[in-house]
Coordinates of C-alpha atoms and ligand atoms in Angstrom, one line a residue:
M14 CA 0.7 -73.4 -17.4
T15 CA 0.7 -74.5 -13.6
G16 CA -1.5 -77.5 -12.1
A17 CA -4.2 -75.6 -11.3
A18 CA -4.5 -73.7 -14.2
A19 CA -4.5 -77.0 -16.2
H20 CA -8.2 -77.5 -14.6
P21 CA -11.3 -76.0 -15.4
G22 CA -13.5 -74.1 -12.7
L23 CA -14.8 -70.9 -11.8
A24 CA -12.7 -67.9 -13.5
G25 CA -12.5 -64.9 -11.5
I26 CA -10.0 -62.0 -10.4
G27 CA -7.4 -63.4 -8.0
V28 CA -6.0 -61.0 -5.0
G29 CA -3.0 -61.7 -4.1
R30 CA -1.0 -65.2 -5.2
R31 CA -1.9 -67.5 -2.2
G32 CA -4.2 -70.6 -2.5
V33 CA -5.8 -72.9 0.0
V34 CA -8.2 -75.7 -0.1
G35 CA -11.4 -76.0 2.2
P36 CA -15.0 -76.4 2.6
V37 CA -17.5 -73.5 1.0
R38 CA -19.7 -71.9 3.7
H39 CA -21.9 -69.4 2.0
V40 CA -22.9 -65.9 3.8
R41 CA -26.3 -65.7 4.0
G42 CA -27.7 -63.2 1.7
G43 CA -30.4 -60.6 2.4
P44 CA -33.8 -61.2 3.8
E45 CA -37.0 -62.2 1.8
L46 CA -39.0 -59.0 1.0
P47 CA -42.5 -59.8 2.4
A48 CA -44.8 -60.5 -1.0
D49 CA -47.8 -59.0 0.3
E50 CA -47.0 -56.6 3.1
P51 CA -49.9 -54.5 3.6
A52 CA -50.5 -50.9 3.9
P53 CA -49.9 -49.7 7.6
T54 CA -53.0 -49.4 9.6
D55 CA -51.2 -46.9 12.0
P56 CA -48.5 -44.9 9.7
E57 CA -47.2 -43.4 12.8
A58 CA -46.6 -46.3 14.7
A59 CA -44.9 -48.0 11.5
V60 CA -42.6 -44.6 11.3
A61 CA -41.5 -45.2 14.6
R62 CA -40.9 -48.8 14.0
V63 CA -38.9 -48.0 10.7
E64 CA -37.1 -45.2 13.1
E65 CA -36.1 -47.7 15.8
A66 CA -34.6 -50.3 13.5
L67 CA -32.8 -47.6 11.6
G68 CA -31.7 -46.6 15.1
D69 CA -30.6 -50.2 16.2
V70 CA -28.8 -51.2 13.1
R71 CA -26.8 -47.6 13.3
A72 CA -26.0 -48.6 17.0
D73 CA -24.8 -52.1 16.2
L74 CA -22.7 -51.0 13.0
T75 CA -21.3 -48.2 15.4
A76 CA -20.3 -50.5 18.1
R77 CA -18.8 -52.6 15.8
S78 CA -17.1 -50.2 14.5
E79 CA -15.6 -48.9 17.8
A80 CA -14.5 -52.6 18.1
A81 CA -12.3 -52.7 14.8
A82 CA -11.2 -48.9 15.7
G83 CA -8.2 -47.2 13.8
S84 CA -8.3 -50.1 10.9
T85 CA -9.9 -50.0 7.7
L86 CA -12.9 -52.1 8.7
G87 CA -13.4 -50.2 11.5
E88 CA -13.7 -46.8 9.4
V89 CA -16.0 -48.6 6.7
L90 CA -18.1 -49.9 9.2
G91 CA -18.2 -46.5 10.8
A92 CA -19.4 -45.1 7.2
A93 CA -22.1 -47.6 7.0
A94 CA -23.4 -46.6 10.7
L95 CA -23.8 -42.9 9.1
M96 CA -25.7 -44.4 6.3
A97 CA -28.1 -45.8 8.7
G98 CA -28.4 -42.7 10.6
D99 CA -28.7 -40.5 7.4
P100 CA -32.0 -38.3 8.3
A101 CA -32.7 -38.1 4.9
L102 CA -33.0 -41.8 4.6
A103 CA -35.5 -42.0 7.5
A104 CA -37.1 -39.4 6.2
R105 CA -37.8 -41.0 2.5
A106 CA -38.7 -44.2 4.3
A107 CA -41.2 -42.2 6.6
E108 CA -42.6 -40.6 3.6
L109 CA -43.5 -43.8 1.7
V110 CA -44.9 -45.3 5.0
R111 CA -47.0 -42.4 5.2
S112 CA -48.4 -42.7 1.6
G113 CA -49.0 -46.5 2.1
T114 CA -46.2 -48.3 1.8
G115 CA -45.5 -51.4 4.0
P116 CA -42.4 -50.3 6.4
A117 CA -40.0 -52.9 4.8
H118 CA -40.7 -52.0 1.3
A119 CA -40.5 -48.4 2.3
V120 CA -37.1 -49.0 3.6
H121 CA -36.2 -51.1 0.6
D122 CA -37.3 -48.5 -1.7
A123 CA -35.5 -45.6 0.1
V124 CA -32.3 -47.2 -0.1
E125 CA -32.9 -48.3 -3.7
E126 CA -33.4 -44.8 -4.6
F127 CA -30.0 -43.5 -2.8
A128 CA -28.8 -46.8 -4.2
A129 CA -29.3 -45.6 -7.9
T130 CA -27.7 -41.8 -7.2
F131 CA -24.7 -43.4 -5.8
E132 CA -24.4 -45.5 -9.0
S133 CA -24.9 -42.4 -11.2
I134 CA -22.2 -40.8 -9.6
G135 CA -19.8 -43.5 -10.2
G136 CA -16.6 -44.3 -8.7
Y137 CA -16.1 -44.6 -5.3
M138 CA -19.8 -43.9 -4.3
A139 CA -21.1 -46.8 -6.6
E140 CA -18.5 -48.9 -4.4
R141 CA -20.4 -48.1 -1.5
V142 CA -23.9 -49.4 -2.7
T143 CA -22.8 -52.9 -1.5
D144 CA -22.8 -51.1 2.4
L145 CA -25.6 -49.0 1.6
R146 CA -27.7 -52.5 0.8
S147 CA -26.5 -54.1 3.8
V148 CA -27.8 -51.4 5.9
R149 CA -31.0 -52.1 4.1
D150 CA -30.9 -56.1 4.3
R151 CA -30.1 -55.6 8.4
V152 CA -33.3 -53.2 8.9
V153 CA -35.4 -55.1 6.8
A154 CA -34.5 -58.3 8.8
R155 CA -35.3 -56.7 11.8
L156 CA -38.7 -55.2 10.7
T157 CA -39.8 -58.5 9.2
G158 CA -38.5 -61.0 12.4
Q159 CA -35.7 -62.6 10.2
P160 CA -32.3 -63.5 10.7
E161 CA -29.6 -61.1 9.9
P162 CA -27.5 -61.7 7.1
G163 CA -24.1 -63.3 7.6
A164 CA -22.9 -66.8 8.7
E165 CA -21.6 -68.5 11.9
L166 CA -18.8 -70.4 11.2
S167 CA -17.9 -73.1 13.3
E168 CA -14.7 -74.8 11.6
P169 CA -12.0 -73.5 9.0
A170 CA -14.2 -72.3 5.8
V171 CA -14.0 -70.8 2.6
V172 CA -16.4 -67.9 2.9
V173 CA -18.5 -67.7 -0.5
A174 CA -21.1 -64.6 -1.2
R175 CA -22.5 -62.6 -3.8
D176 CA -20.1 -59.8 -2.1
L177 CA -19.1 -59.0 1.2
S178 CA -20.0 -56.0 2.8
P179 CA -17.9 -54.6 6.0
A180 CA -20.8 -55.6 7.9
D181 CA -20.9 -59.0 6.8
T182 CA -17.0 -59.0 7.2
S183 CA -17.2 -57.8 10.9
A184 CA -20.0 -60.4 12.2
L185 CA -17.4 -63.2 10.7
D186 CA -15.2 -64.8 12.9
L187 CA -12.0 -64.0 10.7
S188 CA -9.5 -66.5 12.8
L189 CA -12.1 -69.2 10.7
V190 CA -11.8 -67.7 7.4
L191 CA -9.5 -69.6 5.1
G192 CA -10.3 -67.9 2.2
I193 CA -12.8 -65.4 0.4
V194 CA -14.4 -66.2 -3.0
T195 CA -17.1 -63.5 -4.3
E196 CA -19.5 -63.6 -7.3
E197 CA -19.2 -59.7 -7.6
G198 CA -17.2 -56.9 -6.5
G199 CA -13.8 -56.1 -8.1
P200 CA -10.2 -55.7 -7.0
T201 CA -10.5 -52.7 -5.3
S202 CA -13.8 -53.5 -3.4
H203 CA -14.0 -53.9 0.2
T204 CA -13.7 -57.3 0.1
A205 CA -10.5 -57.2 -1.8
I206 CA -8.9 -54.7 0.2
I207 CA -9.4 -56.8 3.6
A208 CA -8.4 -60.0 1.8
R209 CA -4.8 -57.9 1.2
Q210 CA -4.7 -56.9 4.4
L211 CA -5.4 -60.2 6.0
G212 CA -3.0 -62.1 3.7
L213 CA -5.9 -64.0 2.6
P214 CA -6.4 -65.9 -0.6
C215 CA -9.1 -64.5 -2.4
V216 CA -11.0 -64.5 -6.0
V217 CA -13.4 -61.8 -6.5
R218 CA -15.7 -61.7 -9.7
A219 CA -16.0 -65.7 -9.8
A220 CA -19.2 -66.0 -11.8
G221 CA -21.1 -68.6 -10.4
A222 CA -19.5 -68.8 -7.1
T223 CA -23.0 -68.4 -5.1
G224 CA -23.8 -72.0 -6.8
L225 CA -20.8 -73.7 -5.2
P226 CA -22.4 -76.4 -2.8
D227 CA -22.5 -75.6 0.8
G228 CA -19.7 -77.9 2.6
G229 CA -18.2 -78.7 -0.8
I230 CA -14.6 -79.0 -0.9
V231 CA -12.8 -76.1 -3.2
A232 CA -9.4 -75.0 -3.9
V233 CA -9.0 -71.0 -4.0
D234 CA -6.0 -70.6 -6.4
A235 CA -5.8 -66.5 -6.0
A236 CA -2.5 -66.4 -8.2
N237 CA -4.3 -67.7 -11.0
G238 CA -7.5 -66.1 -10.6
R239 CA -9.9 -70.1 -10.0
V240 CA -11.9 -72.1 -8.1
L241 CA -12.1 -75.4 -8.5
L242 CA -14.4 -77.5 -6.8
D243 CA -13.2 -80.8 -5.6
P244 CA -9.7 -80.3 -6.6
D245 CA -7.3 -83.4 -7.2
D246 CA -4.3 -84.2 -5.2
D247 CA -2.1 -82.5 -7.7
V248 CA -3.9 -79.4 -7.5
R249 CA -3.8 -79.6 -3.9
R250 CA 0.0 -79.9 -3.4
E251 CA 0.4 -77.4 -6.0
I252 CA -1.6 -74.4 -4.2
E253 CA -0.4 -75.8 -0.8
G254 CA 3.5 -76.1 -1.7
R255 CA 3.1 -72.5 -3.3
T256 CA 1.7 -71.1 -0.2
A257 CA 4.0 -72.6 1.9
A258 CA 7.0 -71.4 0.2
L259 CA 5.1 -68.1 -0.1
D260 CA 4.8 -68.0 3.8
A261 CA 8.7 -68.9 4.0
L262 CA 9.4 -65.8 2.2
E263 CA 8.3 -63.9 5.0
S264 CA 11.2 -64.5 7.2
D265 CA 13.6 -62.5 5.0
R266 CA 14.0 -58.9 6.2
E267 CA 16.8 -57.9 4.4
P268 CA 16.5 -54.5 2.4
G269 CA 15.4 -54.5 -1.0
A270 CA 18.1 -55.6 -3.7
T271 CA 18.8 -57.4 -6.9
S272 CA 21.3 -60.0 -6.6
D273 CA 24.4 -58.1 -8.1
G274 CA 23.5 -55.3 -5.0
H275 CA 21.8 -52.7 -6.8
A276 CA 19.4 -51.2 -4.0
V277 CA 15.6 -50.7 -4.7
Q278 CA 14.0 -49.5 -1.6
L279 CA 10.9 -51.4 -0.5
L280 CA 8.0 -49.4 1.3
A281 CA 4.5 -49.8 2.6
N282 CA 1.2 -48.0 1.4
I283 CA -0.6 -46.9 4.5
G284 CA -3.9 -44.9 4.9
T285 CA -4.4 -44.7 8.8
V286 CA -2.4 -44.6 11.9
E287 CA -3.0 -48.3 12.8
D288 CA -1.6 -49.2 9.1
A289 CA 1.2 -47.6 10.1
E290 CA 1.7 -49.3 13.1
R291 CA 1.3 -52.8 11.6
A292 CA 3.5 -52.0 8.3
A293 CA 6.5 -50.6 11.0
A294 CA 6.6 -54.5 12.4
T295 CA 7.3 -55.6 8.8
A296 CA 10.5 -55.4 7.0
A297 CA 9.1 -52.7 4.9
E298 CA 12.0 -49.9 5.0
G299 CA 9.7 -47.2 5.4
V300 CA 6.3 -45.5 3.8
G301 CA 6.4 -45.2 0.5
L302 CA 2.7 -43.7 0.1
F303 CA 0.7 -42.4 3.2
R304 CA -2.6 -41.6 1.5
T305 CA -3.6 -39.0 3.9
E306 CA -7.2 -38.5 2.9
V307 CA -8.1 -42.0 4.2
L308 CA -7.7 -40.2 8.0
F309 CA -10.7 -38.0 6.6
L310 CA -13.3 -40.1 4.6
D311 CA -15.6 -39.8 7.5
A312 CA -14.9 -36.1 8.5
A313 CA -17.8 -33.8 7.8
E314 CA -15.4 -30.5 8.4
A315 CA -11.9 -29.7 7.4
P316 CA -9.4 -31.5 10.3
T317 CA -7.6 -28.8 12.2
V318 CA -3.8 -28.3 12.0
E319 CA -3.2 -30.0 15.6
D320 CA -5.6 -33.0 14.7
Q321 CA -3.7 -33.4 11.6
A322 CA -0.3 -32.9 13.4
E323 CA -1.0 -35.6 15.9
A324 CA -1.9 -38.3 13.3
Y325 CA 1.4 -37.3 11.2
A326 CA 3.6 -37.5 14.1
A327 CA 2.4 -40.9 15.2
V328 CA 3.3 -42.1 11.9
L329 CA 6.3 -40.5 11.8
S330 CA 7.3 -41.9 15.2
A331 CA 6.2 -45.4 14.4
F332 CA 8.9 -45.1 11.2
S333 CA 12.0 -43.6 13.3
G334 CA 15.2 -44.4 11.7
R335 CA 13.1 -44.8 8.3
K336 CA 11.6 -42.6 6.0
V337 CA 7.9 -41.8 5.4
V338 CA 6.4 -40.3 2.1
V339 CA 3.3 -38.1 3.0
R340 CA 1.1 -37.6 0.2
T341 CA -1.0 -34.3 0.6
L342 CA -5.0 -35.1 0.1
D343 CA -6.2 -36.6 -2.7
A344 CA -9.6 -35.4 -2.6
G345 CA -12.3 -35.6 -5.3
A346 CA -13.5 -38.5 -8.1
D347 CA -12.9 -41.9 -6.4
K348 CA -11.6 -40.3 -2.7
P349 CA -14.6 -37.9 -2.0
L350 CA -14.3 -35.9 1.1
A351 CA -17.4 -34.2 2.6
F352 CA -15.3 -30.9 3.3
A353 CA -13.4 -30.7 0.1
N354 CA -16.2 -32.1 -2.4
Q355 CA -16.5 -30.1 -5.7
D356 CA -20.3 -30.3 -6.2
D357 CA -20.7 -29.2 -9.6
E358 CA -18.7 -31.4 -11.8
D359 CA -19.5 -33.5 -14.8
N360 CA -16.6 -35.2 -15.1
P361 CA -15.1 -35.3 -11.3
A362 CA -12.0 -37.8 -12.3
L363 CA -10.9 -34.8 -14.6
G364 CA -11.9 -32.0 -12.0
V365 CA -10.3 -30.2 -9.4
R366 CA -9.0 -33.4 -7.4
G367 CA -5.6 -33.9 -5.8
Y368 CA -3.3 -30.9 -6.1
R369 CA -5.7 -28.8 -7.6
L370 CA -7.7 -28.2 -5.0
V371 CA -5.3 -25.5 -4.3
R372 CA -7.5 -23.6 -7.0
T373 CA -10.7 -23.7 -4.8
M374 CA -9.4 -24.4 -1.3
P375 CA -5.8 -23.0 -0.6
D376 CA -6.3 -22.9 3.1
L377 CA -6.9 -26.8 3.1
V378 CA -3.4 -27.5 1.1
Q379 CA -1.5 -25.0 3.4
D380 CA -2.8 -26.2 6.6
Q381 CA -2.0 -29.4 5.8
L382 CA 1.5 -28.7 5.0
R383 CA 2.0 -26.7 8.3
A384 CA 0.6 -29.7 9.7
L385 CA 3.3 -31.6 8.4
A386 CA 5.8 -29.3 9.6
Q387 CA 4.5 -29.5 12.9
A388 CA 4.3 -33.1 13.0
R389 CA 8.0 -33.1 12.4
E390 CA 8.7 -31.1 14.9
Q391 CA 6.6 -33.1 17.6
A392 CA 7.9 -36.2 16.6
G393 CA 11.0 -35.3 17.5
E394 CA 15.0 -36.0 16.1
G395 CA 14.7 -39.9 15.9
A396 CA 11.7 -39.9 13.9
A397 CA 11.4 -41.0 10.4
E398 CA 12.8 -38.8 7.4
L399 CA 9.7 -36.8 6.0
W400 CA 9.0 -37.0 2.3
V401 CA 6.1 -34.8 1.4
M402 CA 4.3 -35.1 -2.1
A403 CA 1.4 -33.8 -4.0
P404 CA -1.1 -36.3 -5.9
M405 CA -2.4 -35.2 -9.7
I406 CA 0.6 -33.0 -10.4
A407 CA 0.0 -31.8 -14.4
T408 CA 2.8 -29.3 -15.1
A409 CA 6.4 -28.4 -14.1
A410 CA 4.7 -25.2 -12.8
E411 CA 2.5 -26.9 -10.5
A412 CA 5.5 -28.7 -9.3
R413 CA 7.4 -25.5 -8.3
E414 CA 4.5 -24.0 -6.9
F415 CA 3.9 -26.9 -4.4
A416 CA 7.6 -26.8 -3.7
A417 CA 7.6 -22.8 -2.9
A418 CA 4.3 -23.8 -0.9
A419 CA 6.0 -26.5 1.1
Q420 CA 9.0 -24.5 2.0
E421 CA 7.1 -21.4 3.0
A422 CA 5.3 -23.9 5.4
G423 CA 8.6 -24.6 7.0
L424 CA 9.0 -28.1 5.3
Q425 CA 12.5 -27.5 4.4
G426 CA 16.3 -28.5 5.4
A427 CA 17.9 -32.0 6.0
G428 CA 15.4 -34.8 7.0
V429 CA 12.9 -33.2 4.5
K430 CA 12.1 -33.8 0.9
V431 CA 9.3 -32.6 -1.3
G432 CA 8.0 -34.0 -4.6
V433 CA 5.2 -34.8 -7.1
M434 CA 3.2 -37.9 -7.8
V435 CA 3.7 -38.6 -11.8
E436 CA 0.0 -39.8 -12.5
V437 CA -1.2 -37.3 -15.1
P438 CA -0.1 -38.5 -18.3
G439 CA 1.0 -34.6 -19.4
A440 CA 3.6 -34.7 -16.4
A441 CA 5.2 -38.1 -17.8
L442 CA 5.4 -36.8 -21.0
R443 CA 7.3 -33.7 -19.5
A444 CA 8.8 -35.7 -16.5
E445 CA 12.2 -33.7 -17.0
G446 CA 10.9 -30.3 -16.3
V447 CA 8.4 -31.5 -13.5
L448 CA 11.4 -33.2 -11.9
A449 CA 13.8 -30.4 -12.0
E450 CA 11.5 -28.2 -9.6
V451 CA 11.5 -31.1 -6.9
D452 CA 13.7 -33.7 -5.0
F453 CA 11.8 -36.9 -6.2
G454 CA 9.0 -38.3 -8.4
S455 CA 6.5 -41.3 -7.3
L456 CA 4.6 -42.8 -10.3
G457 CA 1.2 -43.4 -9.5
T458 CA 0.3 -46.4 -11.7
N459 CA -3.2 -46.8 -11.0
D460 CA -4.2 -43.0 -12.4
L461 CA -1.7 -43.2 -14.9
A462 CA -3.2 -46.2 -16.2
Q463 CA -6.5 -44.5 -15.8
Y464 CA -5.7 -41.4 -17.6
T465 CA -3.6 -42.9 -20.1
M466 CA -6.0 -45.5 -21.3
A467 CA -9.2 -43.0 -20.9
S468 CA -10.6 -45.8 -18.4
D469 CA -12.5 -45.4 -15.1
R470 CA -10.4 -47.5 -12.8
L471 CA -13.2 -48.7 -11.0
L472 CA -14.8 -50.1 -13.5
G473 CA -14.2 -54.0 -13.3
G474 CA -15.3 -54.3 -17.4
L475 CA -12.5 -52.1 -18.3
A476 CA -9.8 -54.2 -16.4
D477 CA -8.1 -55.0 -19.6
L478 CA -7.5 -51.6 -20.7
L479 CA -6.6 -50.1 -17.2
D480 CA -3.6 -52.7 -17.1
P481 CA -0.3 -51.6 -16.1
W482 CA 1.2 -53.6 -18.5
Q483 CA -0.7 -51.6 -21.6
P484 CA 2.6 -50.6 -23.8
A485 CA 1.4 -47.1 -23.9
V486 CA 1.3 -46.7 -19.4
L487 CA 4.9 -48.7 -19.9
D488 CA 6.4 -46.0 -22.2
L489 CA 5.1 -43.3 -19.7
V490 CA 6.5 -44.9 -16.8
A491 CA 9.9 -45.8 -18.7
R492 CA 10.1 -42.0 -19.7
T493 CA 9.5 -40.8 -16.3
A494 CA 12.0 -43.3 -14.8
S495 CA 14.7 -42.3 -17.1
A496 CA 14.0 -38.8 -16.3
G497 CA 14.9 -39.7 -12.8
V498 CA 17.8 -41.4 -13.6
A499 CA 19.4 -38.6 -15.6
A500 CA 18.6 -35.6 -13.2
G501 CA 19.7 -38.1 -10.2
K502 CA 16.8 -37.7 -8.5
P503 CA 14.7 -40.9 -6.7
V504 CA 11.8 -41.9 -8.7
G505 CA 9.5 -44.9 -7.0
V506 CA 6.1 -46.5 -7.9
C507 CA 3.4 -46.5 -5.3
G508 CA 0.8 -47.9 -7.7
E509 CA -0.5 -51.2 -7.4
S510 CA 1.8 -52.4 -9.9
A511 CA 4.4 -51.9 -7.8
G512 CA 3.2 -55.0 -6.1
D513 CA 3.2 -57.6 -8.7
P514 CA 6.4 -59.2 -8.2
L515 CA 7.1 -59.4 -12.4
M516 CA 6.2 -56.0 -12.9
A517 CA 8.5 -54.9 -10.2
L518 CA 11.4 -56.3 -11.8
V519 CA 10.5 -54.4 -15.1
L520 CA 10.2 -51.2 -13.3
T521 CA 13.7 -52.2 -11.7
G522 CA 14.9 -52.4 -15.2
L523 CA 13.6 -49.1 -16.0
G524 CA 15.6 -47.2 -13.5
V525 CA 13.2 -47.1 -10.5
T526 CA 14.3 -46.7 -7.4
S527 CA 11.8 -47.7 -4.8
L528 CA 8.4 -50.0 -4.9
S529 CA 5.8 -49.4 -2.5
M530 CA 3.1 -51.9 -2.1
S531 CA 0.5 -53.1 0.5
T532 CA 2.6 -54.8 3.0
G533 CA 1.3 -58.6 2.1
A534 CA 3.2 -58.0 -1.5
L535 CA 6.9 -57.4 0.1
A536 CA 8.1 -60.7 0.4
E537 CA 7.6 -61.6 -3.0
V538 CA 8.6 -58.7 -4.6
R539 CA 11.7 -59.0 -2.4
H540 CA 12.2 -62.6 -3.2
A541 CA 11.8 -61.8 -7.1
L542 CA 14.5 -58.9 -7.0
R543 CA 16.8 -61.3 -4.9
S544 CA 16.6 -63.7 -7.5
H545 CA 17.6 -61.6 -10.5
T546 CA 20.8 -59.4 -11.4
S547 CA 20.3 -55.7 -12.3
A548 CA 21.2 -56.7 -15.9
E549 CA 18.4 -59.4 -16.3
C550 CA 15.9 -56.9 -14.8
E551 CA 16.9 -54.2 -17.5
A552 CA 16.5 -57.2 -20.3
M553 CA 13.0 -57.6 -18.6
A554 CA 12.3 -54.0 -19.0
Q555 CA 13.4 -54.2 -22.5
A556 CA 11.3 -57.1 -23.6
A557 CA 8.4 -55.6 -22.0
L558 CA 8.7 -52.4 -23.8
A559 CA 9.0 -54.2 -26.9
A560 CA 6.0 -56.0 -26.8
G561 CA 2.7 -55.4 -29.0
D562 CA -0.1 -55.7 -26.1
A563 CA -0.1 -56.1 -22.3
G564 CA -0.6 -60.0 -22.5
A565 CA 2.5 -60.1 -24.8
A566 CA 4.5 -57.9 -22.4
R567 CA 3.9 -59.9 -19.4
E568 CA 4.2 -63.6 -20.9
A569 CA 7.7 -61.8 -22.5
V570 CA 8.7 -61.2 -19.1
A571 CA 7.4 -64.1 -17.4
R572 CA 9.8 -66.0 -20.0
L573 CA 12.7 -64.3 -18.7
L574 CA 12.1 -65.1 -14.8
H575 CA 14.2 -67.9 -13.3
A576 CA 12.3 -70.9 -13.1
D577 CA 12.5 -71.7 -9.2
V578 CA 10.7 -67.9 -8.6
R579 CA 8.2 -69.0 -11.2
E580 CA 7.6 -71.9 -9.0
V581 CA 7.3 -70.0 -6.2
L582 CA 5.0 -67.5 -7.4
G583 CA 3.0 -69.7 -9.2
I584 CA 3.5 -67.4 -12.3
Ligands
LIG27 C1 -2.2 -44.3 -8.2 O1 -3.1 -43.3 -8.6 O2 -1.2 -44.8 -8.3 C2 -1.9 -43.9 -6.7 C3 -0.9 -44.7 -5.9 O3 -2.9 -43.4 -6.1 P1 -4.1 -43.6 -5.4 O4 -4.6 -45.0 -6.0 O5 -4.5 -43.3 -4.4 O6 -5.0 -42.4 -6.5
LIG28 MG1 -3.7 -41.4 -7.7

């Protein structure tokens, strides 16, 4: 047990493995709703005030989104601006005002109605409720003359909040943010995504965080998912030492390999052209997962072939001389796209999503493949090698069909490979047949865990079942990896589990050929690999497979870890 874990404190879910010690600064919550807001005497004037406040908030969010253009933050702010400008929201608030509700309450009630709908849809939409409520708070603050939510930082601080919306984040001076602690949210919430991107120590779902004293000194220990008030010298030394050691690892830019030279490519997960440019400057050996749907989350209509080709060509050029694995649109369920939504599904996660879109919108799939072929030509000779894969493949027949479609679109010959994601248990169980149809496979362990354990990946309360260390999930990963070894075809992992250094060793021992992760995790995974032989990785894989449950698997592998690595990684 590490020093930090030996001390009591707030327990939550850590994002990354870094730690920091600093003063708490609370982010101001939403404004108070006036307790006795009278019915408007001039309803039309009140409606005009509501519309003006919504318009102002939209303009403000749009300006901030443009200032952060191209980044994930910019995109999410753009989505919040769209919510503020949603005519349906303004119409509902106006209706409430006209029926005698005060303007602040009208906005509040209208937003809550929308929030209830988002929550009932679940998944990605439910996680956007924080954004919707941040729009509400800004509008209500304007209508009632209260300060907008947020925090003005005058010195480096640990930001503490119930949850952070993108608008809250954009209002912070990020150069002064030492770490982030939230009471709510989850590993996939906006806060966690931004923290990961910025390499900030972060603990989410830390019950009691909003009760921490403002200005009090806390240690944020992401590796152990803990927040400690008034940490003693031992804790400080351990956290600061570990973080300094992690920073030192960043200077190693060698390709991924075990200590005896068994190569395992270390790749980056990206979603935008800007992500690609940032990742290209790191030691990533290429892109292992380009989530193309992220480019179009805000688009009302399907993008043209030309627009797509331009974005893809920019990514291929950014990674010239390396490789880029592009995933075709994974629309649906947790990643809804307005132009590809299936409206009438009771269970979207089990519905027409990912590659299945070919059943309802074949043109969309074909256009994207054509855009990729065009991007290759546009990017020219020295550009990255293009690997294209389809998400949510369930059968060998689908894999065959996708390979044929890619070939027909012109994706063939030297410098192109066609593959599939293995993230549906059916595909993992019949991995030999699926891989026989394509050049490579990539395990999406996020969805593989979701479908194997029948647990919604966005429900923080089911995190124990969604754990990629669950024996059933490990069995399917092992099965797929050995099918790849037997066929002599690359099988990588691009789910979050690839960025866990301990799991990375297990995956390597199972025969996985590449690991793709957020760039912040590359240095630790590289170090873990470099510190163990391939035989040791194999022994770890066997230990994990032999364990009876997820906790026992993790512990069994941790016991086999070299002591110096355990210390650096805080395991
Ligand atoms: C996965 O499912 O593991 C994966 C990498 O894809 P996504 O998270 O985008 O569904
Ligand atoms: Mg997936």
